[in-house]
CSV table of C-alpha atoms in Angstrom, one decimal:
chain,number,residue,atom,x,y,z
A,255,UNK,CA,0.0,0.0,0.0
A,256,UNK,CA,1.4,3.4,-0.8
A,257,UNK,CA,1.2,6.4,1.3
A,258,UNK,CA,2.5,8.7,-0.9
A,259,UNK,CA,0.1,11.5,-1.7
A,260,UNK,CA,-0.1,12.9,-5.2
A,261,UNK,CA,1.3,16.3,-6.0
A,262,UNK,CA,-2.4,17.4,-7.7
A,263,UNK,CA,-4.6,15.8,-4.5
A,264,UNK,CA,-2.1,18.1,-2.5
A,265,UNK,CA,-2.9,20.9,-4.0
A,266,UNK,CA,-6.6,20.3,-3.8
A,267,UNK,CA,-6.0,19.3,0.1
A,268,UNK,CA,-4.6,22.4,0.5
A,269,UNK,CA,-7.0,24.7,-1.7
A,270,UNK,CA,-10.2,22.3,-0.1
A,271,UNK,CA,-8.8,23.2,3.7
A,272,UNK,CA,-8.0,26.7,3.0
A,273,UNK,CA,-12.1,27.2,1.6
A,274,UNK,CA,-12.8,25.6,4.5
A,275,UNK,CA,-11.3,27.8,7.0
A,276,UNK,CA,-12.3,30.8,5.2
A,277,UNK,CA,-15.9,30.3,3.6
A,278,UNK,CA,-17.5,27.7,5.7
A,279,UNK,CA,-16.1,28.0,8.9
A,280,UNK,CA,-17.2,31.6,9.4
A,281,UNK,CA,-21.1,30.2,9.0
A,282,UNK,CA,-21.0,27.9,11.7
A,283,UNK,CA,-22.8,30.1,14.0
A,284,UNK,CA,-25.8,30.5,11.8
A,285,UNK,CA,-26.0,26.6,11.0
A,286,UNK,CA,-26.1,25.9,14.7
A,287,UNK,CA,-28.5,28.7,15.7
A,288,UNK,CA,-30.8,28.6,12.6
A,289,UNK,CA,-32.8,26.4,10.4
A,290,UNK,CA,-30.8,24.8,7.7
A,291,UNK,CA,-33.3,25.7,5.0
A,292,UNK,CA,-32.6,29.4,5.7
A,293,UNK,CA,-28.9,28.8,4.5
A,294,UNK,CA,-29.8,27.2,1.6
A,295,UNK,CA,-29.6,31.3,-0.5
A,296,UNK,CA,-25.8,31.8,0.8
A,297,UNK,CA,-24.9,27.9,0.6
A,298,UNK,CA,-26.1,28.0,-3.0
A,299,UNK,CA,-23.5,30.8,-3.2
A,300,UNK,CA,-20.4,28.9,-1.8
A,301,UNK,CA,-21.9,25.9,-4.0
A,302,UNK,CA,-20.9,28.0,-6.9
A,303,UNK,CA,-17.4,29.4,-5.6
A,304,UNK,CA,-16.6,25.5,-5.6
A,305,UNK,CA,-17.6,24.8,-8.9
A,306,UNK,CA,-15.5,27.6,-10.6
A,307,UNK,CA,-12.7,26.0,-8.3
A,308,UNK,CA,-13.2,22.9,-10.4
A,309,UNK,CA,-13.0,20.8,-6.8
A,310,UNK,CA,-17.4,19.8,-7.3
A,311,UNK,CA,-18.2,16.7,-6.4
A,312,UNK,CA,-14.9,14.4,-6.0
A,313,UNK,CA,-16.4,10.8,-6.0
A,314,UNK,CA,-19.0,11.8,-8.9
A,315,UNK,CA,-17.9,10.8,-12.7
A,316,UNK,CA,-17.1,13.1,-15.1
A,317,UNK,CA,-18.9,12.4,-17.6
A,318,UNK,CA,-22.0,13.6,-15.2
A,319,UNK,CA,-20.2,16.7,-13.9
A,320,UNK,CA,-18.4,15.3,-11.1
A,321,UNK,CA,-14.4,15.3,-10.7
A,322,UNK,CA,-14.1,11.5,-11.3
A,323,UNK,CA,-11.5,10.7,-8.1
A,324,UNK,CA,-10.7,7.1,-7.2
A,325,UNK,CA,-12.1,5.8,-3.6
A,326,UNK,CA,-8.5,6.4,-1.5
A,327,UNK,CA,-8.3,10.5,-3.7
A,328,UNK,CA,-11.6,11.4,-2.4
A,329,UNK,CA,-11.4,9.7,1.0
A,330,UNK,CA,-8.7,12.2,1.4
A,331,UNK,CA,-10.6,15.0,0.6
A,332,UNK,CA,-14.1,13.7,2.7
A,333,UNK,CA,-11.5,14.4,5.5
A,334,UNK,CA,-10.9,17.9,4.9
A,335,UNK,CA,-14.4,18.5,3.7
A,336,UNK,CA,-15.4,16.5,7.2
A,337,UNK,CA,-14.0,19.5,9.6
A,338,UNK,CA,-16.9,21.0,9.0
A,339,UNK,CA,-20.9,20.0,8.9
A,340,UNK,CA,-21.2,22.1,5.7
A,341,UNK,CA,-18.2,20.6,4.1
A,342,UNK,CA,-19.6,17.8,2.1
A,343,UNK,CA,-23.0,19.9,1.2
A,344,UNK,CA,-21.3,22.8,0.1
A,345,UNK,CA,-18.6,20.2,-1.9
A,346,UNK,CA,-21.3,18.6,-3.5
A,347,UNK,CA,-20.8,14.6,-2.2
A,348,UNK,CA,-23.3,14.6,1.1
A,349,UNK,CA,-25.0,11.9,1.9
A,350,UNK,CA,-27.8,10.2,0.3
A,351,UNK,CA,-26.9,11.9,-2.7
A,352,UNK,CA,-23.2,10.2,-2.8
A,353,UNK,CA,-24.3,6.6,-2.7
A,354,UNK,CA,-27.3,7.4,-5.1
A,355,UNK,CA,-25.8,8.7,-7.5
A,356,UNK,CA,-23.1,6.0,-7.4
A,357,UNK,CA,-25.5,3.0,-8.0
A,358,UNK,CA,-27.8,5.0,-10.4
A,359,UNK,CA,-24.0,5.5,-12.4
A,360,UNK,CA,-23.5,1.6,-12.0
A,361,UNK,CA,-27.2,0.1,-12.3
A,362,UNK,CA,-29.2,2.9,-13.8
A,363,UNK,CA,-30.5,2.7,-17.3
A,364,UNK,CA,-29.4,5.6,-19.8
A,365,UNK,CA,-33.0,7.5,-19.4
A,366,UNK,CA,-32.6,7.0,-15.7
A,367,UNK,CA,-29.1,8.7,-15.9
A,368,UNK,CA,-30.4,11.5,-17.4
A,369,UNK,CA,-33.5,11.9,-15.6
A,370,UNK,CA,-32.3,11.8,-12.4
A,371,UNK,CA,-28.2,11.1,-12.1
A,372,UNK,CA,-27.1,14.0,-14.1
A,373,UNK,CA,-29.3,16.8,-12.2
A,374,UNK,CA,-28.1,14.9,-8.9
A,375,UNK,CA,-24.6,15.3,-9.5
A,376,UNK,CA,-25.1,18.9,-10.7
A,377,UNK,CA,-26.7,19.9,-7.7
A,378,UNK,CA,-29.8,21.0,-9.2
A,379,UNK,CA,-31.9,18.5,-7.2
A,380,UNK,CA,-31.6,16.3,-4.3
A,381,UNK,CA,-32.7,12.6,-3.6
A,382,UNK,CA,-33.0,10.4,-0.5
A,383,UNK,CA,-32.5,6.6,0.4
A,384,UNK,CA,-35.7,4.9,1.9
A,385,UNK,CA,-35.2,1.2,3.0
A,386,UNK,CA,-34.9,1.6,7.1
A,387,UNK,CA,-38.7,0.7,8.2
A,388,UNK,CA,-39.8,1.1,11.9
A,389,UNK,CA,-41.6,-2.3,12.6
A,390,UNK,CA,-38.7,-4.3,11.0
A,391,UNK,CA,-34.9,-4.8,12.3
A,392,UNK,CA,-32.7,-2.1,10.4
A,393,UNK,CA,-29.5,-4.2,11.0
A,394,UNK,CA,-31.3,-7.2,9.1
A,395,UNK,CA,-31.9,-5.8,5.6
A,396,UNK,CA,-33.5,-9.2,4.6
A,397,UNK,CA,-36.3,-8.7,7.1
A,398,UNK,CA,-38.6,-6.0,5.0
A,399,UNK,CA,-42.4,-5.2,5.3
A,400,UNK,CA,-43.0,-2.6,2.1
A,401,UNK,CA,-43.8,-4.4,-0.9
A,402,UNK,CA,-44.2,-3.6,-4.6
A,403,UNK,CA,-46.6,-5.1,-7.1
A,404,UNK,CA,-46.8,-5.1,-10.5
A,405,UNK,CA,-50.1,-3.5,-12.4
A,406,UNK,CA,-50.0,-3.9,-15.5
A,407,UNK,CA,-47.1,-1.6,-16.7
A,408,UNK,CA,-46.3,0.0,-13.0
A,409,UNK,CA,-45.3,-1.0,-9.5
A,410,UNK,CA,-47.8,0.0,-6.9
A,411,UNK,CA,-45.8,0.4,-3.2
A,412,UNK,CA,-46.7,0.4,0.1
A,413,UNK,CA,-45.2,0.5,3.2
A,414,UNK,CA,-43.7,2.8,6.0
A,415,UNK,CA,-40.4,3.8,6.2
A,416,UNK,CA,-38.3,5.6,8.8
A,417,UNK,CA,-34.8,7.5,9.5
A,418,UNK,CA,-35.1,8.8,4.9
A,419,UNK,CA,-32.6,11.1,5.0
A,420,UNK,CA,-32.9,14.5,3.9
A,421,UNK,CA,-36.4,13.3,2.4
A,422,UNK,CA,-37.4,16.9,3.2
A,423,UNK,CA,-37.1,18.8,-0.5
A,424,UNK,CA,-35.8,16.0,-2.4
A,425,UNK,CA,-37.2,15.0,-5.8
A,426,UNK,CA,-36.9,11.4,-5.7
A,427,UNK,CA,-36.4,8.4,-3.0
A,428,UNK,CA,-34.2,5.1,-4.1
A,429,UNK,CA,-37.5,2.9,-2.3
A,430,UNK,CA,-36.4,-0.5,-1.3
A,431,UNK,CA,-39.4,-3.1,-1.2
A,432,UNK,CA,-40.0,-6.4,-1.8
A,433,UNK,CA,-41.1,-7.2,-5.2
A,434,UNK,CA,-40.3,-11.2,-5.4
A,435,UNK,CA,-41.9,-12.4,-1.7
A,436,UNK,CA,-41.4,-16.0,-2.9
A,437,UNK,CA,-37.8,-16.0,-4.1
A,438,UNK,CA,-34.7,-17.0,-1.7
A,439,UNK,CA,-34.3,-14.0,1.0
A,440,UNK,CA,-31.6,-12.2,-1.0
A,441,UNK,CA,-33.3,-12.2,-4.2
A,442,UNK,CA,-36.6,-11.1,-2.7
A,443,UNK,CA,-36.3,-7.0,-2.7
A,444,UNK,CA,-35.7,-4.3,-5.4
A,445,UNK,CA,-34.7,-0.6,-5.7
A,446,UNK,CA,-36.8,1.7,-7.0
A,447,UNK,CA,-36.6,5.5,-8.0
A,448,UNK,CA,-40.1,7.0,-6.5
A,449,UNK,CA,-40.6,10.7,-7.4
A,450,UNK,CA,-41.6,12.4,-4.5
A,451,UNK,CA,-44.2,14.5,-5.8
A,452,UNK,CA,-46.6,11.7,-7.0
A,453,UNK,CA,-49.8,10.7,-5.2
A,454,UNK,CA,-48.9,8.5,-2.3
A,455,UNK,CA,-45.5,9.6,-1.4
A,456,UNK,CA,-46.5,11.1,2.1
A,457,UNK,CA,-43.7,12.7,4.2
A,458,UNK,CA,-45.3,12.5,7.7
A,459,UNK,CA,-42.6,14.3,9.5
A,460,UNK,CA,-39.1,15.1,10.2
A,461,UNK,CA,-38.6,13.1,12.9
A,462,UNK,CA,-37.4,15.0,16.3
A,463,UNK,CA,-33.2,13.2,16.5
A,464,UNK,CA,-32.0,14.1,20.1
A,465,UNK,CA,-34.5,16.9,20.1
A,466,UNK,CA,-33.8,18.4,16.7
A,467,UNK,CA,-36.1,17.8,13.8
A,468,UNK,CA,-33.9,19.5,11.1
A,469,UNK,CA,-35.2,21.1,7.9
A,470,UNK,CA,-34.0,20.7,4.2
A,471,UNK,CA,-31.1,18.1,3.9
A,472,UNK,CA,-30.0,18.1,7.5
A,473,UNK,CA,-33.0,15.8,8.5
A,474,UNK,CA,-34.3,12.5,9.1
A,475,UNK,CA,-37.7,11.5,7.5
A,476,UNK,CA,-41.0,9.5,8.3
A,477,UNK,CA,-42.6,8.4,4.9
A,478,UNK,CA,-45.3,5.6,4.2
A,479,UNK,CA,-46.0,4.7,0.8
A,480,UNK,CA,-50.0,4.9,0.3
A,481,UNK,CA,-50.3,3.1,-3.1
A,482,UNK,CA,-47.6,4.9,-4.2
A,483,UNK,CA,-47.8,4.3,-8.5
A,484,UNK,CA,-44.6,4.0,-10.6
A,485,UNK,CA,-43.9,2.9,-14.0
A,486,UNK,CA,-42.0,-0.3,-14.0
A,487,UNK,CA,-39.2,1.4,-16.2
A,488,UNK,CA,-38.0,2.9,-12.6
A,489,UNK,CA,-36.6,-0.3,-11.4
A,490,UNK,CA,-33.1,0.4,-10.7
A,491,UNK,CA,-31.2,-2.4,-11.6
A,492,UNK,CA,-32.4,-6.1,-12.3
A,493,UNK,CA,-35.5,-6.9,-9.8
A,494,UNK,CA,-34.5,-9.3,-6.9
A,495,UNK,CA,-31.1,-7.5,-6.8
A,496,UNK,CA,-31.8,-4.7,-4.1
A,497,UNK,CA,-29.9,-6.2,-1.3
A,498,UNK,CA,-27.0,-6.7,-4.0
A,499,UNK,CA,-27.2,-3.4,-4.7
A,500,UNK,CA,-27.8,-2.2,-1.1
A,501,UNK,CA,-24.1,-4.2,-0.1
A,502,UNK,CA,-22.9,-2.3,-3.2
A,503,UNK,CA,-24.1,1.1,-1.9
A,504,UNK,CA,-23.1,0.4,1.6
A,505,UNK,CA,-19.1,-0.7,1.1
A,506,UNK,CA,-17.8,2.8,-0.3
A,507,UNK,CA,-20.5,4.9,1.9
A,508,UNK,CA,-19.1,3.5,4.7
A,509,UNK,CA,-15.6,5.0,3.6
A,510,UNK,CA,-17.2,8.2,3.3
A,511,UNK,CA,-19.0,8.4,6.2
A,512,UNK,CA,-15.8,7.1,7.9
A,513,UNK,CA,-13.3,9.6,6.7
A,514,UNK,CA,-15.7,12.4,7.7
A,515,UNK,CA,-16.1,11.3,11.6
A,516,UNK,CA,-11.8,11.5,11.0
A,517,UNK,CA,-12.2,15.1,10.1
A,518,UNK,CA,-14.7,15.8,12.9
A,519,UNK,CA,-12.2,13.9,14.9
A,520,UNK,CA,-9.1,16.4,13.7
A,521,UNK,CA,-11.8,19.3,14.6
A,522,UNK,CA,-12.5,18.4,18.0
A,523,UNK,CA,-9.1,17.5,19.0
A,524,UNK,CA,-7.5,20.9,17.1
A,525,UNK,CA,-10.0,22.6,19.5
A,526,UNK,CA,-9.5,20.4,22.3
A,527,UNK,CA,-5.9,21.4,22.7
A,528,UNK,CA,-6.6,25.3,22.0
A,529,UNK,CA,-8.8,25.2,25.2
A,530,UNK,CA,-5.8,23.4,27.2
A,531,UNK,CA,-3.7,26.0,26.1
A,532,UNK,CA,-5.4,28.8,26.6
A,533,UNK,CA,-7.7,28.0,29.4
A,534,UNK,CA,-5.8,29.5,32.8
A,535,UNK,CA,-6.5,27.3,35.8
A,536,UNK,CA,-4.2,29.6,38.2
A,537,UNK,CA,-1.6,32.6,37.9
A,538,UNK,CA,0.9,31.0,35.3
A,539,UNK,CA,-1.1,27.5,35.1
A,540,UNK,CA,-3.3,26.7,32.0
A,541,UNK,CA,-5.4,23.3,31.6
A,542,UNK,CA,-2.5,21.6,29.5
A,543,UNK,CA,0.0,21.4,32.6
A,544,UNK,CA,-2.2,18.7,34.1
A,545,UNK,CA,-1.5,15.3,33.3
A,546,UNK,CA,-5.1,14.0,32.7
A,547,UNK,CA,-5.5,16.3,30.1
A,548,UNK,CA,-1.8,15.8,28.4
A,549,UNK,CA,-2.9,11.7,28.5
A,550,UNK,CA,-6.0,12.4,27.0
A,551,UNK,CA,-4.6,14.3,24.3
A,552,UNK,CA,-2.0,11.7,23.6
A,553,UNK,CA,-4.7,8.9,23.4
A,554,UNK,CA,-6.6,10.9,21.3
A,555,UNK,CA,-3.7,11.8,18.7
A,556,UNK,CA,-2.9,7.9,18.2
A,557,UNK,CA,-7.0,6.9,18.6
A,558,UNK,CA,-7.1,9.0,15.7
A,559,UNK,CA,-4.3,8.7,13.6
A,560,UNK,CA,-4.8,4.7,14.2
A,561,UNK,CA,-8.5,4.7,12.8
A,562,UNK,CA,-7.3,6.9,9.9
A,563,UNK,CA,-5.3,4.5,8.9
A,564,UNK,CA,-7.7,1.6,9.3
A,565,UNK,CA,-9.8,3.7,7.0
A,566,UNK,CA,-7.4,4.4,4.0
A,567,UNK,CA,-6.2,0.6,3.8
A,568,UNK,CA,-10.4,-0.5,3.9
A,569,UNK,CA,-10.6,2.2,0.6
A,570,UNK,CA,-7.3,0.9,-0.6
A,571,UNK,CA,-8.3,-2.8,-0.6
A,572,UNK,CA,-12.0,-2.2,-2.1
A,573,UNK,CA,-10.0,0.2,-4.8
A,574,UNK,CA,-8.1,-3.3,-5.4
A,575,UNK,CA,-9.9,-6.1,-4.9
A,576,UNK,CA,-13.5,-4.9,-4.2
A,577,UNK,CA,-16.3,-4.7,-1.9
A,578,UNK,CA,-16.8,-8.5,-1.7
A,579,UNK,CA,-13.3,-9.0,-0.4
A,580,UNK,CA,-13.1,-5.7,1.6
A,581,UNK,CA,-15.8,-6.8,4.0
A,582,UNK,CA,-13.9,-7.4,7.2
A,583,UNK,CA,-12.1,-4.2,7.0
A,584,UNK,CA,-15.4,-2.2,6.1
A,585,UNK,CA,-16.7,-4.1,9.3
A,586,UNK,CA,-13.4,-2.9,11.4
A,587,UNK,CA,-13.7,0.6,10.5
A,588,UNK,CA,-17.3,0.6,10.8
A,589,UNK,CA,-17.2,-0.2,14.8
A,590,UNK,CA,-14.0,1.3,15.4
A,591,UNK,CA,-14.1,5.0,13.8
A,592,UNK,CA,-17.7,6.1,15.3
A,593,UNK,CA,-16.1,4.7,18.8
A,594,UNK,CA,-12.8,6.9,18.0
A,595,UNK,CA,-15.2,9.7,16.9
A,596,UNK,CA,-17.6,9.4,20.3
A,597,UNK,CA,-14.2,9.2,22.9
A,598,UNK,CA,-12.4,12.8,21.0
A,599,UNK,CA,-15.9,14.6,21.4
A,600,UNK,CA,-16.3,13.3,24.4
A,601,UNK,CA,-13.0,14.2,26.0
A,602,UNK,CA,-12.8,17.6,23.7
A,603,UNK,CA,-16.4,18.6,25.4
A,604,UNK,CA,-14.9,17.8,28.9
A,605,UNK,CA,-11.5,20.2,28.5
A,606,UNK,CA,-14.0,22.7,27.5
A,607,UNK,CA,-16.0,22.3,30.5
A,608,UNK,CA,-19.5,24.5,30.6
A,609,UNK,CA,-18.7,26.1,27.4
A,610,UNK,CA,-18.7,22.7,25.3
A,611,UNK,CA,-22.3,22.1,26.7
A,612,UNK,CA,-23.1,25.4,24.6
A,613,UNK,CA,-23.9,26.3,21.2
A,614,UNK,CA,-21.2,28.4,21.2
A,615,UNK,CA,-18.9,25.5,20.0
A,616,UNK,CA,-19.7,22.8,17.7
A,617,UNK,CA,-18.8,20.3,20.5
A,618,UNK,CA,-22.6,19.9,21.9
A,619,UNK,CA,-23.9,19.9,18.2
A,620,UNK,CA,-21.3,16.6,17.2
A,621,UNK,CA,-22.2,15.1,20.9
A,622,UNK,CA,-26.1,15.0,19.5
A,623,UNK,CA,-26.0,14.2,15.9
A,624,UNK,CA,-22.9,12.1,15.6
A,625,UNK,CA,-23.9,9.3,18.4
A,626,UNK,CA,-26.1,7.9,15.6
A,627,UNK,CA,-22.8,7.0,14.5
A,628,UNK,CA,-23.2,3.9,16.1
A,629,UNK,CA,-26.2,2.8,14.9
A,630,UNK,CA,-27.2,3.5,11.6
A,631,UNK,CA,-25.4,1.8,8.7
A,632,UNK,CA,-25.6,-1.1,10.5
A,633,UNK,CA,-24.9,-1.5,14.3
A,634,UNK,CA,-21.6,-1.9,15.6
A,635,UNK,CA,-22.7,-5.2,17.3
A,636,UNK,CA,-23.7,-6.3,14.5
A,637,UNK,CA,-20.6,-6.0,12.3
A,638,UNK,CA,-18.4,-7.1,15.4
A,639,UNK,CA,-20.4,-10.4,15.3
A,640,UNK,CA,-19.9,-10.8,11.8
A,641,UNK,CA,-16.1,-10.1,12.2
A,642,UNK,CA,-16.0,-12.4,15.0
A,643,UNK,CA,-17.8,-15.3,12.9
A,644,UNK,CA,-15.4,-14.8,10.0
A,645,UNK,CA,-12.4,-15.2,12.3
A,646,UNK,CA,-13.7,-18.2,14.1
A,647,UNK,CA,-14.5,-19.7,11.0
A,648,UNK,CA,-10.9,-19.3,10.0
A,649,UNK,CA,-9.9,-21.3,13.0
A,650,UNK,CA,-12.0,-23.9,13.1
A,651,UNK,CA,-10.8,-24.6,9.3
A,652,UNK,CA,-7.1,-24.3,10.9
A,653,UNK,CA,-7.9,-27.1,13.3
A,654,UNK,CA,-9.8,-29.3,11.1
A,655,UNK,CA,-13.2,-28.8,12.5
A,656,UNK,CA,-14.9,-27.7,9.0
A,657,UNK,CA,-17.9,-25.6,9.2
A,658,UNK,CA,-19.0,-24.5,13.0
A,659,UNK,CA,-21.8,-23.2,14.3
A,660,UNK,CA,-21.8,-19.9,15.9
């Protein structure tokens, strides 16, 4: 594995933290203190700034109006972009819109592309990703309720969905429901595109995460799917292939969503050690002459610079050999980053004392939203048990015992 960086993904490093620290940075204040749908005018703005900077949408391909990186470029660049909650938005590679786009690119037929791929990576529309549902286990993507029928020449879907994100102003949901109940359970469930402005597309609600129901794309929705109508042409991909393409989705997202907790991690510590610094704790003393604090920040700086490393090898080895046989490390950073993540914020809020329980710092603001961290994607019991089993496995094999059960 080489850890070389490239002379032009420096130079976007460089001009990506620098836009950062001076466009983004500065707003902040009004993200935590207003309703993100009321940003939307001047983030459109920075949207722009980034375009002419040629640095839109790194993961997106070209020939859509994206930048084209590989998966270990743009990991690099989710970092930077991660130091900030408007960093991914403004670049143009936020999740849903990430993922969708990448399985409309690989699955999605040509009229698909250009009804609802090329606007997407353009930024002239947004999408979400409906397949959690609130009766059924979200770790056990097998286990699904919603259900689409064929009419005649459409798909008629119901069902009730839960935790849609940014649903809230999008123009179209990737729905995944069950359109083959009788096949084997991994061939049972599809993805479909679902326009959000047809009959039976009800958004009940943002739903209320740790007391914050969110507006626009930072939010989480309730939908059910009242005999919700689409033309069969919007099957995304073969039918009986969702969880296929789910896996698909899931393997680089997790990349993405890992290399952003890293730069929420390089946040909170950079402002973790300011505060020891510069807090006084007597004539002459400041918080970083105690010992508790100088451990902490040692933990933290090889915490972090251990999971960042995890993270670059699992995009390296799906760059090289693919999702399939990337599994265990997407599993490793999936339970190991967001419990990095979780002990830096927690330890950065503590230096910080009264102050970091405040939206005066975006401390309180990651200690909310980012404890989900653990949860969604898949839980991190979950993918420790599957870890576990694969390992086992491997030792029973060692020892001659064959196939155990566990």
């Amino acid at each position: 594995m080489d850890f070389s960086v490239s002379e032009p993904v420096r130079i976007m490093l460089d001009m990506v933290n620098e836009f950062v620290d001076r466009e983004l940075v500065p707003l902040e204040p009004e993200f935590l203190s207003r309703p993100f749908k009321s940003l939307l005018p001047v983030l459109e703005e920075k949207r722009r700034m980034v375009k002419q900077m040629e640095l839109w949408g790194p993961i997106h391909p070209k020939a859509y109006g994206g930048m084209g990186l590989g998966l270990m470029d743009a990991a690099l660049l989710y970092e930077a972009m991660g130091r900030t909650p408007l960093g991914l938005y403004v670049f143009g590679c936020q999740a849903p819109d990430a993922g969708n786009a990448e399985i409309l690119h690989l699955y999605g037929t040509q009229e698909q592309k250009e009804t609802f791929l090329r606007p997407l990576v353009e930024g002239k529309i947004r999408s979400c990703f409906s397949m959690t549902e609130i009766e059924m286990p979200g770790s056990n993507p097998l286990m699904m309720e919603t259900t689409a029928v064929k009419d005649g020449g459409d798909y008629v879907i119901n069902g009730h969905k839960w935790y849609t994100t940014a649903a809230d102003g999008a123009a179209f949901a990737i729905v995944m429901a069950v359109t083959n109940p009788e096949a084997s359970p991994y061939r049972r469930a599809s993805m479909i595109i679902v326009p959000t402005d047809i009959p039976g597309f009800d958004l009940v609600r943002n739903i209320s995460i740790m007391g914050h129901a969110g507006s626009d794309w930072e939010s989480h929705g309730e939908i059910i799917y009242r005999g919700c109508r689409v033309p069969v042409k919007n099957l995304l991909g073969p039918e009986g292939e969702g969880f296929v393409i789910a896996q698909q989705r899931l393997g680089p997202g997790r990349i993405h969503h890992c290399m952003r907790w890293i730069g929420i991690c390089h946040r909170a510590f950079d402002m973790m050690c300011a505060r020891a610094v510069n807090r006084p704790i007597e004539p002459g003393k400041t918080l970083a002459s105690k010992q508790i604090i100088q451990q902490w920040i040692a933990e933290c700086a090889a915490e972090i610079h251990a999971a960042r490393m995890m993270v670059l090898h699992a995009a390296w080895m799906i760059e090289t050999l693919g999702v399939k046989e990337a599994r265990k490390e997407i599993s490793y950073i999936k339970y190991t980053v967001p419990d990095v993540m979780g002990r830096v914020v927690d330890r950065a809020l503590q230096v910080h004392g009264g102050l970091g329980m405040t939206d005066d710092t975006l401390l309180a603001f990651y200690f909310r939203t980012e404890r989900a961290a653990r949860i969604y994607d898949g839980a991190d019991e979950v993918h420790k048990t599957a870890v576990a089993r694969r390992v086992l496995k491997d030792y029973a094999k060692k020892f001659g015992l064959g196939d155990i059960v566990l």
